[in-house]
CSV table of C-alpha atoms in Angstrom, one decimal:
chain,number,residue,atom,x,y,z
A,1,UNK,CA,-32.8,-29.0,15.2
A,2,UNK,CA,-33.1,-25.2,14.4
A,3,UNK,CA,-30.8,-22.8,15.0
A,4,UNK,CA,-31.9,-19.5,16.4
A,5,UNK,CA,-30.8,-15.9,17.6
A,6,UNK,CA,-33.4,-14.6,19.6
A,7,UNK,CA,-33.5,-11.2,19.9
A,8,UNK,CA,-33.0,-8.5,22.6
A,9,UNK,CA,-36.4,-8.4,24.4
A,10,UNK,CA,-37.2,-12.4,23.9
A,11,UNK,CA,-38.3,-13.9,26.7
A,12,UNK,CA,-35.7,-16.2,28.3
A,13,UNK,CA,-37.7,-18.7,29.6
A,14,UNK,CA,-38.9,-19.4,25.9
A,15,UNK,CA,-35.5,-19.7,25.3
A,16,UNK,CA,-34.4,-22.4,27.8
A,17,UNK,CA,-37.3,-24.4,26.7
A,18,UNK,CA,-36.2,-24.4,23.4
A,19,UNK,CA,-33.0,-25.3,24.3
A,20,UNK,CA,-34.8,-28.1,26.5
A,21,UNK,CA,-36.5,-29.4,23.6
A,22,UNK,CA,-32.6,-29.8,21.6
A,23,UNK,CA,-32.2,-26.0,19.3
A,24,UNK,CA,-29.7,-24.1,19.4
A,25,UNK,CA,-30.7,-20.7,21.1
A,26,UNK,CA,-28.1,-17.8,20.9
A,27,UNK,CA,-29.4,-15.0,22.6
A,28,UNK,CA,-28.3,-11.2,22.0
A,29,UNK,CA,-27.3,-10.9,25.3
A,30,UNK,CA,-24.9,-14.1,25.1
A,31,UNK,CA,-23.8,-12.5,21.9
A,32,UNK,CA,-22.4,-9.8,23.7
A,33,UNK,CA,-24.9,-7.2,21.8
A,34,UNK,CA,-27.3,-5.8,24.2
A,35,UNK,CA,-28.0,-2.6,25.3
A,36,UNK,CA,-26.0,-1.6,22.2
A,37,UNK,CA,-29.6,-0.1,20.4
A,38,UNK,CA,-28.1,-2.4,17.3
A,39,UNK,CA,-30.2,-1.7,14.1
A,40,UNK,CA,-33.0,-4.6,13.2
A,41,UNK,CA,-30.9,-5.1,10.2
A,42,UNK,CA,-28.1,-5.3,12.2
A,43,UNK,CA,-29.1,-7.8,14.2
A,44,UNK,CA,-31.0,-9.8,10.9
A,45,UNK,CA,-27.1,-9.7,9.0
A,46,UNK,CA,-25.4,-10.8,12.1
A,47,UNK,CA,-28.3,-13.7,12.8
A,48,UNK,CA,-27.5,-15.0,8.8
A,49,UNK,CA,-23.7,-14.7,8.9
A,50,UNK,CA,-24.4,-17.4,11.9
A,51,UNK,CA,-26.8,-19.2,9.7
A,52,UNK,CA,-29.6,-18.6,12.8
A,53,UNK,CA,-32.9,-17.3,12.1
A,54,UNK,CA,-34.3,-14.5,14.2
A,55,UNK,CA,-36.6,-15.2,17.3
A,56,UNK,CA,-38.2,-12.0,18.2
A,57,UNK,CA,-41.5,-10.2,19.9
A,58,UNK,CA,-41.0,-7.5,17.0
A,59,UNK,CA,-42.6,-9.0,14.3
A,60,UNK,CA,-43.8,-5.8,12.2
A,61,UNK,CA,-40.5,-4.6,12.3
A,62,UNK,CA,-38.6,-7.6,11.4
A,63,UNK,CA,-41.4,-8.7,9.0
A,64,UNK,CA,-41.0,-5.1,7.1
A,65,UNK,CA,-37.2,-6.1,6.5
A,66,UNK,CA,-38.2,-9.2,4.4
A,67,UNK,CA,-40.1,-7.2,2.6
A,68,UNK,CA,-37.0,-4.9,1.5
């Protein structure tokens, strides 16, 4: 299954229910990295170096980094 860092303002019940259905869901706040107004790249480097990919609401943002 996937493995996934879902991002500040995801919503948790999302998360549990992927958890339910067997990924594995590390969320910011589990991560120890909210409320910390970490950078989108930031939080896109750390998500890699964990070999997650990024589960978030901010798609424009997050979609402008792949574009870098």
């Amino acid at each position: 299954m996937a493995r996934l860092y879902a991002d500040e303002q995801y919503p948790y019940p999302v998360v549990e229910l992927l958890r339910a259905l067997g990924h594995d869901v590390l969320t910011v706040q589990e991560a120890g990295k909210a409320n910390h107004k970490i950078p989108d790249e930031n939080v896109l480097a750390f998500a890699s170096s964990e070999k997650r990919a990024v589960i978030t609401e901010n798609r424009k943002d997050f979609f402008r980094l792949h574009r870098i």
